Amino acid sequence: MWKPSTGAAMLTLCPGILCSLNGIHVTSSSSGLRVRGRAHCHVASASVSTEIAKNSAGLRGRTIGCVRGWSSAGRSQSFSSATCFGAMKSRSGFTSSGNGVDIRWIKTNGDDTSNQTAGVVYPSKSCKSKSCKVAVIGAGAAGLVTARELLREGHDVIVFEQTKSVGGVWVYDPEIEGDDLLGLSQDRKRVHSSMYASLRTNLPREIMGYTDFPFLPRDGRDGRRFPGHAEVAAYLQDFAEFYHLLDCVQFSTSVDYVGSCKDQNKISWKVRTRRRHQTDDVKEEQFDAVVVCNGHYSQPKLAEFPGSSSWPGVQMHSHNYREPSSFTDQTVVVIGNAASGEDISREIADVAKEVHISGRTWSASVDFSEPIGQHGNIWRHSTIECACEDGTVLFAEGGCVSADIILHCTGA
Ligand SMILES: Cc1cc2nc3c(=O)[nH]c(=O)nc-3n(C[C@H](O)[C@H](O)[C@H](O)COP(=O)(O)OP(=O)(O)OC[C@H]3O[C@@H](n4cnc5c(N)ncnc54)[C@H](O)[C@@H]3O)c2cc1C
């Protein structure tokens, strides 16, 4: 299961975008925004989106807001968020690498001379009463609540969603990313969801839902307090239906490019979309504002260790893990002792010969010599010292194992 991050409610807007725009009121360079969303919001997405929506009139032609959903860690607004784009650098355009973002380019005017840095965007008072045409990228937990709040304020909203359904990462996809199990190639087949078949939430439903749309058990559905992923997906679908959000979602449509255009002192955003699987169906539209809610769990982060590239066994990332059958009778090294590493290790230990968890955050009292788990076939180790061409994996504490598979449970 996923382990929530802790920390104050924050929204960090894309630095590369903001620093190249004029007229934005920025209050902080890196610490982001402490969300003061409406009191009814528990989940991060609700809180952040509320703030964005409240400020939306002032976003006209001025910014792109990035919204992260639901990294909730506490009863009230307690989550962390970060920028949506891992490697956005330049003022005049930047590629989105590193975070699994399908948007290829976001471009701002080169003639902009603002030296502001990233931070909080407040609305300009003069714009507050105007209705904006807003594009929301992504129909996950964050995109849905963003759309709801914007619609409530009378804005004209289109949500672009690359898949066929709402719910984002919670929509289980049995597909994996072809043979590229580590997600190394930028051109690989993309699968958004990292859910594995058995995943249940690691937060109780009372704090998983939007506060004004409680996540209650429903007849005939998964009523557990820590429900499975399908129940969360169904809840988000309920939310979308209840607020009639589906009418404004364009499914199977990915946003490939967002660029600002300046016309008589008014900045607007050009959004280029592509109908999935129909490469010739490319469209460009202008918007007053764009809110990026594209999630951040689909580009694997990998562990680095000597010998990794020449190690002969199979390496994969947990983003491409769905169920344990392919681990039957295998000796597996799992890198990462956080929530997904621990959870998946226990699941595959039911069928694997041996599971060796390599972690860097064990408590000082951990015993590397004693196996754990219900079958006594899980061992804990420190970090990997090196992986050898004969298949051996050496650990820093001195242990070693001849392994078949290395599974990176190292986040995204
Ligand atoms: C394995 C796992 C377990 C988790 N468990 C929990 C948990 O127990 N509790 C909890 O609170 N949180 C958990 N989380 C965190 C989870 O990410 C959040 O709960 C939340 O759902 C994120 O919502 P989001 O809208 O920000 O992103 P997502 O749900 O990722 O939605 C983003 C949407 O944007 C779409 N999109 C992306 N790029 C484009 C594009 N270019 N054009 C058009 N559409 C695009 C995607 O298709 C997707 O629908 C877990 C995450 C993972 C990966």
Coordinates of C-alpha atoms and ligand atoms in Angstrom, one line a residue:
M1 CA 0.0 0.0 0.0
W2 CA 1.0 3.5 -0.6
K3 CA 2.4 5.5 2.2
P4 CA 1.2 9.1 2.4
S5 CA 3.6 11.9 2.7
T6 CA 3.2 14.2 5.6
G7 CA 3.5 17.9 5.8
A8 CA 1.4 21.0 5.5
A9 CA -1.1 21.5 2.8
M10 CA 0.8 23.0 -0.1
L11 CA 0.4 23.8 -3.7
T12 CA 3.5 24.5 -5.6
L13 CA 3.0 25.9 -8.9
C14 CA 5.2 25.2 -11.9
P15 CA 8.2 27.4 -11.5
G16 CA 9.2 27.4 -15.1
I17 CA 5.8 28.7 -16.1
L18 CA 5.3 31.2 -13.4
C19 CA 8.6 32.8 -13.5
S20 CA 8.1 33.7 -17.1
L21 CA 4.8 35.4 -16.7
N22 CA 4.0 39.0 -16.0
G23 CA 1.6 40.4 -13.5
I24 CA 1.4 37.5 -11.0
H25 CA 1.5 38.1 -7.3
V26 CA 4.0 35.7 -6.0
T27 CA 4.5 35.4 -2.3
S28 CA 7.0 32.6 -1.9
S29 CA 9.8 31.2 -4.0
S30 CA 9.7 27.6 -3.1
S31 CA 7.6 26.8 -0.2
G32 CA 4.4 27.0 -2.1
L33 CA 0.9 27.8 -0.9
R34 CA -0.5 26.8 2.4
V35 CA -3.9 26.0 1.3
R36 CA -6.8 27.8 2.8
G37 CA -9.5 26.0 0.9
R38 CA -13.0 25.8 2.1
A39 CA -13.5 24.0 5.3
H40 CA -15.3 21.1 3.8
C41 CA -12.3 19.8 2.0
H42 CA -10.3 17.0 3.5
V43 CA -8.4 15.7 0.6
A44 CA -5.6 17.5 -1.0
S45 CA -7.1 17.7 -4.3
A46 CA -10.2 19.2 -2.9
S47 CA -8.3 21.7 -0.9
V48 CA -6.0 22.8 -3.6
S49 CA -8.5 22.9 -6.3
T50 CA -10.8 24.9 -4.2
E51 CA -8.0 27.5 -3.8
I52 CA -7.4 27.4 -7.5
A53 CA -11.1 27.8 -8.3
K54 CA -11.5 30.6 -5.8
N55 CA -8.7 32.4 -7.5
S56 CA -9.6 31.3 -11.0
A57 CA -10.9 34.6 -12.3
G58 CA -7.5 36.0 -11.6
L59 CA -5.9 33.2 -13.5
R60 CA -7.2 34.6 -16.8
G61 CA -4.4 34.4 -19.2
R62 CA -1.9 34.5 -16.4
T63 CA -0.9 31.1 -15.2
I64 CA -1.1 27.4 -15.2
G65 CA -1.9 25.9 -11.9
C66 CA -0.7 22.5 -11.0
V67 CA -2.9 20.5 -8.7
R68 CA -1.8 17.3 -7.0
G69 CA -4.5 15.2 -5.5
W70 CA -4.9 13.2 -2.4
S71 CA -1.6 12.6 -0.7
S72 CA -3.6 13.0 2.4
A73 CA -2.0 12.2 5.7
G74 CA -4.3 13.5 8.3
R75 CA -7.9 14.2 9.1
S76 CA -7.8 17.7 7.7
Q77 CA -5.8 19.3 5.0
S78 CA -2.5 17.6 5.4
F79 CA -0.7 16.6 2.4
S80 CA 2.2 17.5 0.2
S81 CA 2.3 18.4 -3.4
A82 CA 5.0 19.3 -5.8
T83 CA 5.3 20.5 -9.3
C84 CA 3.9 18.4 -12.0
F85 CA 6.8 18.5 -14.3
G86 CA 10.1 17.0 -13.3
A87 CA 12.4 18.8 -15.6
M88 CA 10.9 22.1 -16.6
K89 CA 13.8 24.5 -17.0
S90 CA 13.6 27.1 -19.5
R91 CA 11.5 30.3 -19.8
S92 CA 10.8 29.8 -23.4
G93 CA 9.7 26.2 -23.4
F94 CA 10.5 23.0 -21.5
T95 CA 10.1 19.4 -22.0
S96 CA 8.4 17.3 -19.5
S97 CA 10.7 14.5 -18.6
G98 CA 10.9 12.5 -15.4
N99 CA 7.4 12.5 -14.2
G100 CA 5.5 10.5 -16.8
V101 CA 3.8 13.6 -18.2
D102 CA 2.4 13.2 -21.6
I103 CA 2.4 16.9 -22.4
R104 CA 5.4 17.4 -24.6
W105 CA 5.8 21.2 -24.4
I106 CA 4.7 24.0 -22.3
K107 CA 5.7 27.3 -23.7
T108 CA 5.5 30.9 -22.6
N109 CA 6.2 34.1 -24.3
G110 CA 9.9 34.8 -24.8
D111 CA 9.5 38.5 -24.4
D112 CA 8.4 38.3 -20.8
T113 CA 10.7 40.0 -18.5
S114 CA 9.3 39.1 -15.1
N115 CA 11.9 37.9 -12.6
Q116 CA 9.3 36.4 -10.3
T117 CA 9.9 32.9 -8.9
A118 CA 7.5 30.2 -8.2
G119 CA 4.9 30.5 -5.5
V120 CA 1.4 31.5 -4.9
V121 CA -0.8 33.1 -7.4
Y122 CA -3.5 35.4 -6.2
P123 CA -6.3 36.7 -8.4
S124 CA -6.1 40.2 -9.7
K125 CA -9.1 42.0 -8.3
S126 CA -10.2 43.4 -11.6
C127 CA -10.7 39.9 -13.0
K128 CA -12.7 38.4 -10.2
S129 CA -16.1 38.7 -11.6
K130 CA -15.4 37.5 -15.1
S131 CA -16.0 34.0 -16.4
C132 CA -13.0 32.3 -17.9
K133 CA -12.6 29.5 -20.4
V134 CA -10.5 27.0 -18.5
A135 CA -8.8 23.8 -19.6
V136 CA -8.3 21.2 -16.9
I137 CA -5.8 18.5 -17.8
G138 CA -6.7 15.2 -16.2
A139 CA -9.9 13.7 -14.7
G140 CA -8.4 12.1 -11.6
A141 CA -9.3 13.2 -8.0
A142 CA -7.7 16.6 -8.5
G143 CA -9.1 17.3 -11.9
L144 CA -12.6 16.4 -11.0
V145 CA -12.9 18.6 -7.9
T146 CA -11.1 21.4 -9.8
A147 CA -13.8 21.1 -12.5
R148 CA -16.6 21.1 -10.0
E149 CA -15.3 24.3 -8.3
L150 CA -14.7 26.1 -11.5
L151 CA -18.2 25.2 -12.8
R152 CA -19.7 26.4 -9.5
E153 CA -18.1 29.7 -10.1
G154 CA -19.6 29.9 -13.6
H155 CA -16.5 29.3 -15.6
D156 CA -16.6 27.5 -18.9
V157 CA -14.6 24.3 -18.3
I158 CA -13.3 21.5 -20.5
V159 CA -11.5 18.6 -18.8
F160 CA -9.1 16.7 -21.1
E161 CA -8.6 13.1 -20.1
Q162 CA -6.3 10.8 -22.0
T163 CA -8.0 7.6 -20.9
K164 CA -11.6 6.5 -21.3
S165 CA -12.7 7.1 -17.7
V166 CA -12.5 9.3 -14.7
G167 CA -10.6 8.4 -11.5
G168 CA -7.0 8.6 -12.7
V169 CA -4.6 6.4 -10.9
W170 CA -7.4 4.5 -9.2
V171 CA -8.6 3.0 -12.5
Y172 CA -6.9 -0.3 -12.4
D173 CA -5.3 -1.2 -15.7
P174 CA -4.2 -4.9 -16.1
E175 CA -2.0 -3.8 -19.0
I176 CA 1.7 -3.0 -18.3
E177 CA 4.1 -0.9 -20.3
G178 CA 5.1 -3.6 -22.8
D179 CA 8.6 -5.0 -22.3
D180 CA 10.0 -1.8 -20.8
L181 CA 9.4 -2.9 -17.3
L182 CA 11.6 -0.2 -15.8
G183 CA 10.0 2.6 -17.8
L184 CA 13.3 3.6 -19.4
S185 CA 12.2 4.8 -22.8
Q186 CA 10.3 8.0 -23.3
D187 CA 8.6 6.5 -26.3
R188 CA 7.4 3.4 -24.5
K189 CA 3.7 2.5 -24.4
R190 CA 2.3 4.4 -21.4
V191 CA 0.1 3.1 -18.8
H192 CA -1.1 5.7 -16.3
S193 CA -2.2 3.6 -13.3
S194 CA 0.2 1.9 -10.9
M195 CA -2.5 0.0 -9.1
Y196 CA -1.9 -3.7 -8.5
A197 CA -4.8 -6.1 -8.3
S198 CA -4.8 -6.6 -4.6
L199 CA -4.2 -2.9 -3.6
R200 CA -6.3 -1.5 -0.8
T201 CA -6.1 2.0 0.6
N202 CA -3.8 2.6 3.5
L203 CA -6.0 5.4 4.8
P204 CA -9.5 4.8 6.1
R205 CA -12.4 5.8 3.9
E206 CA -13.4 8.6 6.4
I207 CA -10.4 10.6 5.4
M208 CA -10.1 9.4 1.8
G209 CA -13.2 11.3 0.6
Y210 CA -14.0 14.9 -0.2
T211 CA -15.6 16.2 3.0
D212 CA -18.7 17.5 1.3
F213 CA -19.2 14.2 -0.5
P214 CA -18.4 11.5 2.1
F215 CA -16.9 8.2 1.0
L216 CA -19.6 6.1 2.5
P217 CA -20.0 2.3 2.1
R218 CA -22.7 1.5 -0.5
D219 CA -24.9 -1.6 -0.9
G220 CA -23.4 -4.2 -3.1
R221 CA -20.0 -2.6 -3.1
D222 CA -16.7 -3.0 -1.1
G223 CA -17.8 -1.7 2.3
R224 CA -14.4 -2.2 4.0
R225 CA -13.0 0.7 5.9
F226 CA -9.8 0.3 3.9
P227 CA -11.4 -0.5 0.6
G228 CA -9.8 -1.9 -2.6
H229 CA -8.8 0.4 -5.5
A230 CA -12.0 -0.4 -7.4
E231 CA -14.1 1.1 -4.6
V232 CA -12.1 4.4 -4.8
A233 CA -12.5 4.5 -8.6
A234 CA -16.3 3.9 -8.1
Y235 CA -16.5 6.7 -5.6
L236 CA -14.8 9.1 -7.9
Q237 CA -17.2 8.1 -10.7
D238 CA -20.1 8.7 -8.3
F239 CA -18.7 12.1 -7.6
A240 CA -18.4 13.0 -11.3
E241 CA -21.9 11.8 -12.0
F242 CA -23.4 13.5 -8.9
Y243 CA -22.0 16.9 -10.0
H244 CA -22.7 16.3 -13.7
L245 CA -19.0 16.6 -14.5
L246 CA -18.9 14.0 -17.2
D247 CA -20.6 16.4 -19.6
C248 CA -17.4 18.5 -19.6
V249 CA -14.9 15.8 -19.9
Q250 CA -13.3 15.0 -23.3
F251 CA -12.2 11.4 -22.9
S252 CA -9.4 9.7 -24.9
T253 CA -7.9 13.1 -25.5
S254 CA -4.4 13.9 -24.3
V255 CA -2.9 17.3 -24.1
D256 CA 0.4 17.4 -26.0
Y257 CA 1.3 21.0 -25.8
V258 CA 0.3 24.2 -23.9
G259 CA 1.7 27.5 -24.9
S260 CA 1.0 31.1 -24.0
C261 CA 0.0 33.6 -26.6
K262 CA -0.1 37.4 -26.1
D263 CA -2.5 39.4 -28.0
Q264 CA -3.0 43.1 -27.1
N265 CA -1.8 42.7 -23.6
K266 CA -4.0 39.8 -22.9
I267 CA -2.3 36.5 -22.4
S268 CA -4.2 33.3 -23.2
W269 CA -3.2 29.7 -23.6
K270 CA -3.0 27.6 -26.7
V271 CA -3.8 24.0 -25.9
R272 CA -3.1 21.3 -28.4
T273 CA -4.9 18.0 -27.9
R274 CA -4.7 14.7 -29.6
R275 CA -7.4 12.1 -29.7
R276 CA -5.7 8.9 -28.5
H277 CA -5.1 6.3 -31.2
Q278 CA -6.0 8.7 -33.9
T279 CA -2.8 10.6 -34.6
D280 CA -4.4 12.8 -37.3
D281 CA -7.1 14.2 -35.0
V282 CA -5.1 17.0 -33.5
K283 CA -6.9 20.2 -32.4
E284 CA -5.8 23.5 -31.0
E285 CA -7.9 25.7 -28.8
Q286 CA -7.4 28.9 -26.8
F287 CA -8.1 29.1 -23.1
D288 CA -7.9 31.9 -20.5
A289 CA -6.4 29.5 -17.9
V290 CA -5.1 26.0 -17.7
V291 CA -5.1 23.8 -14.6
V292 CA -2.7 20.9 -14.7
C293 CA -4.0 17.9 -12.8
N294 CA -2.1 15.2 -14.5
G295 CA -0.9 13.1 -11.5
H296 CA 2.6 12.1 -10.7
Y297 CA 2.8 8.4 -10.1
S298 CA 3.3 7.1 -13.7
Q299 CA 7.0 7.7 -14.3
P300 CA 9.1 5.2 -12.3
K301 CA 12.0 6.3 -10.2
L302 CA 14.8 3.7 -10.2
A303 CA 17.4 2.7 -7.7
E304 CA 20.9 3.1 -8.8
F305 CA 23.6 0.6 -7.9
P306 CA 26.9 -0.6 -9.4
G307 CA 26.4 -3.4 -11.9
S308 CA 22.8 -2.6 -12.5
S309 CA 23.0 -2.4 -16.3
S310 CA 24.9 -5.7 -16.8
W311 CA 23.0 -7.8 -14.2
P312 CA 21.5 -10.7 -16.2
G313 CA 18.2 -11.2 -14.4
V314 CA 14.8 -9.4 -14.9
Q315 CA 14.4 -5.9 -13.5
M316 CA 11.1 -4.2 -13.2
H317 CA 9.5 -1.3 -11.3
S318 CA 6.4 -1.7 -9.2
H319 CA 4.5 0.6 -11.6
N320 CA 4.4 -2.5 -13.8
Y321 CA 3.5 -5.0 -11.0
R322 CA 0.0 -6.3 -11.1
E323 CA -0.1 -9.7 -9.5
P324 CA 2.4 -12.3 -8.1
S325 CA 2.1 -15.4 -10.4
S326 CA 5.2 -14.6 -12.5
F327 CA 7.3 -14.7 -9.3
T328 CA 6.5 -18.3 -8.6
D329 CA 9.6 -20.2 -7.4
Q330 CA 11.8 -17.2 -8.1
T331 CA 14.4 -15.6 -5.8
V332 CA 13.4 -11.9 -5.8
V333 CA 15.3 -8.8 -4.5
V334 CA 12.8 -6.0 -3.7
I335 CA 14.4 -2.6 -3.5
G336 CA 12.5 -0.3 -1.1
N337 CA 11.1 -0.9 2.3
A338 CA 8.4 1.7 2.2
A339 CA 4.7 0.9 1.8
S340 CA 4.7 -0.6 -1.7
G341 CA 7.9 -2.6 -1.1
E342 CA 6.6 -4.1 2.2
D343 CA 3.1 -4.8 0.7
I344 CA 4.3 -6.4 -2.5
S345 CA 7.0 -8.4 -0.8
R346 CA 4.4 -10.1 1.4
E347 CA 2.2 -10.8 -1.5
I348 CA 4.9 -12.4 -3.7
A349 CA 6.4 -14.3 -0.7
D350 CA 3.3 -16.6 -1.0
V351 CA 4.6 -18.0 -4.3
A352 CA 8.3 -17.0 -4.5
K353 CA 11.2 -19.1 -3.3
E354 CA 12.8 -16.3 -1.4
V355 CA 12.2 -12.5 -1.1
H356 CA 15.0 -10.2 -0.1
I357 CA 14.0 -6.7 0.8
S358 CA 16.8 -4.1 0.4
G359 CA 16.1 -1.0 2.4
R360 CA 17.9 2.1 3.6
T361 CA 15.4 3.1 6.3
W362 CA 15.4 0.1 8.6
S363 CA 15.4 0.8 12.3
A364 CA 18.8 0.4 14.0
S365 CA 17.6 -2.8 15.7
V366 CA 16.7 -4.7 12.5
D367 CA 18.0 -8.2 12.4
F368 CA 19.4 -9.1 8.9
S369 CA 20.0 -12.7 9.8
E370 CA 16.5 -13.8 10.7
P371 CA 13.8 -14.4 8.1
I372 CA 10.3 -13.0 8.6
G373 CA 6.9 -13.4 7.0
Q374 CA 4.3 -16.1 7.3
H375 CA 6.4 -18.5 5.2
G376 CA 9.7 -17.6 6.7
N377 CA 11.1 -16.7 3.3
I378 CA 11.5 -12.9 3.6
W379 CA 14.9 -11.5 4.5
R380 CA 15.8 -7.9 5.2
H381 CA 19.0 -6.4 3.9
S382 CA 20.7 -3.0 3.7
T383 CA 21.2 -1.3 0.4
I384 CA 22.7 -3.1 -2.6
E385 CA 26.5 -2.9 -2.8
C386 CA 26.6 -4.2 -6.3
A387 CA 25.0 -6.6 -8.7
C388 CA 27.3 -9.1 -10.5
E389 CA 27.2 -10.6 -14.0
D390 CA 26.7 -14.1 -12.6
G391 CA 23.4 -13.0 -11.1
T392 CA 24.7 -12.4 -7.5
V393 CA 23.5 -9.4 -5.6
L394 CA 25.7 -8.2 -2.8
F395 CA 24.3 -6.1 0.1
A396 CA 26.2 -3.5 2.1
E397 CA 25.7 -5.4 5.4
G398 CA 27.7 -8.3 3.9
G399 CA 24.9 -10.6 2.7
C400 CA 24.5 -11.9 -0.8
V401 CA 22.0 -13.8 -2.9
S402 CA 21.8 -15.3 -6.3
A403 CA 18.6 -13.7 -7.6
D404 CA 16.3 -14.0 -10.6
I405 CA 14.3 -10.8 -10.4
I406 CA 15.0 -7.3 -9.0
L407 CA 11.8 -5.4 -8.3
H408 CA 12.2 -1.6 -7.8
C409 CA 9.6 -0.4 -5.3
T410 CA 11.1 3.0 -5.3
G411 CA 8.2 5.3 -6.1
A412 CA 7.5 7.6 -9.0
Ligands
LIG1 C1 -0.1 2.6 -5.9 C2 -0.7 3.9 -5.3 C3 -1.4 3.8 -4.1 C4 -2.0 4.9 -3.6 N1 -2.7 4.8 -2.4 C5 -3.3 5.9 -1.8 C6 -4.1 5.8 -0.7 O1 -4.3 4.7 -0.1 N2 -4.6 6.9 -0.2 C7 -4.5 8.1 -0.8 O2 -5.0 9.1 -0.3 N3 -3.7 8.3 -1.9 C8 -3.1 7.2 -2.4 N4 -2.4 7.3 -3.6 C9 -2.1 8.6 -4.1 C10 -3.0 9.0 -5.4 O3 -2.1 9.3 -6.4 C11 -3.9 10.1 -5.0 O4 -4.9 9.5 -4.1 C12 -4.8 10.7 -6.1 O5 -5.7 9.8 -6.6 C13 -4.0 11.4 -7.2 O6 -5.0 12.2 -8.0 P1 -4.6 13.1 -9.1 O7 -5.8 13.6 -9.8 O8 -3.6 14.1 -8.7 O9 -3.8 12.2 -10.2 P2 -4.2 11.0 -11.0 O10 -5.2 10.1 -10.3 O11 -2.9 10.3 -11.5 O12 -5.0 11.6 -12.3 C14 -4.3 12.3 -13.3 C15 -5.2 12.1 -14.5 O13 -4.6 12.9 -15.6 C16 -4.7 12.2 -16.8 N5 -3.6 12.8 -17.6 C17 -2.3 12.8 -17.4 N6 -1.6 13.4 -18.4 C18 -2.5 13.8 -19.3 C19 -2.5 14.5 -20.5 N7 -1.3 15.0 -21.0 N8 -3.6 14.8 -21.2 C20 -4.8 14.4 -20.7 N9 -4.9 13.7 -19.5 C21 -3.8 13.4 -18.8 C22 -4.4 10.8 -16.4 O14 -4.9 9.9 -17.4 C23 -5.3 10.7 -15.1 O15 -6.6 10.4 -15.3 C24 -1.8 6.2 -4.2 C25 -1.1 6.2 -5.4 C26 -0.5 5.1 -5.9 C27 0.2 5.2 -7.2

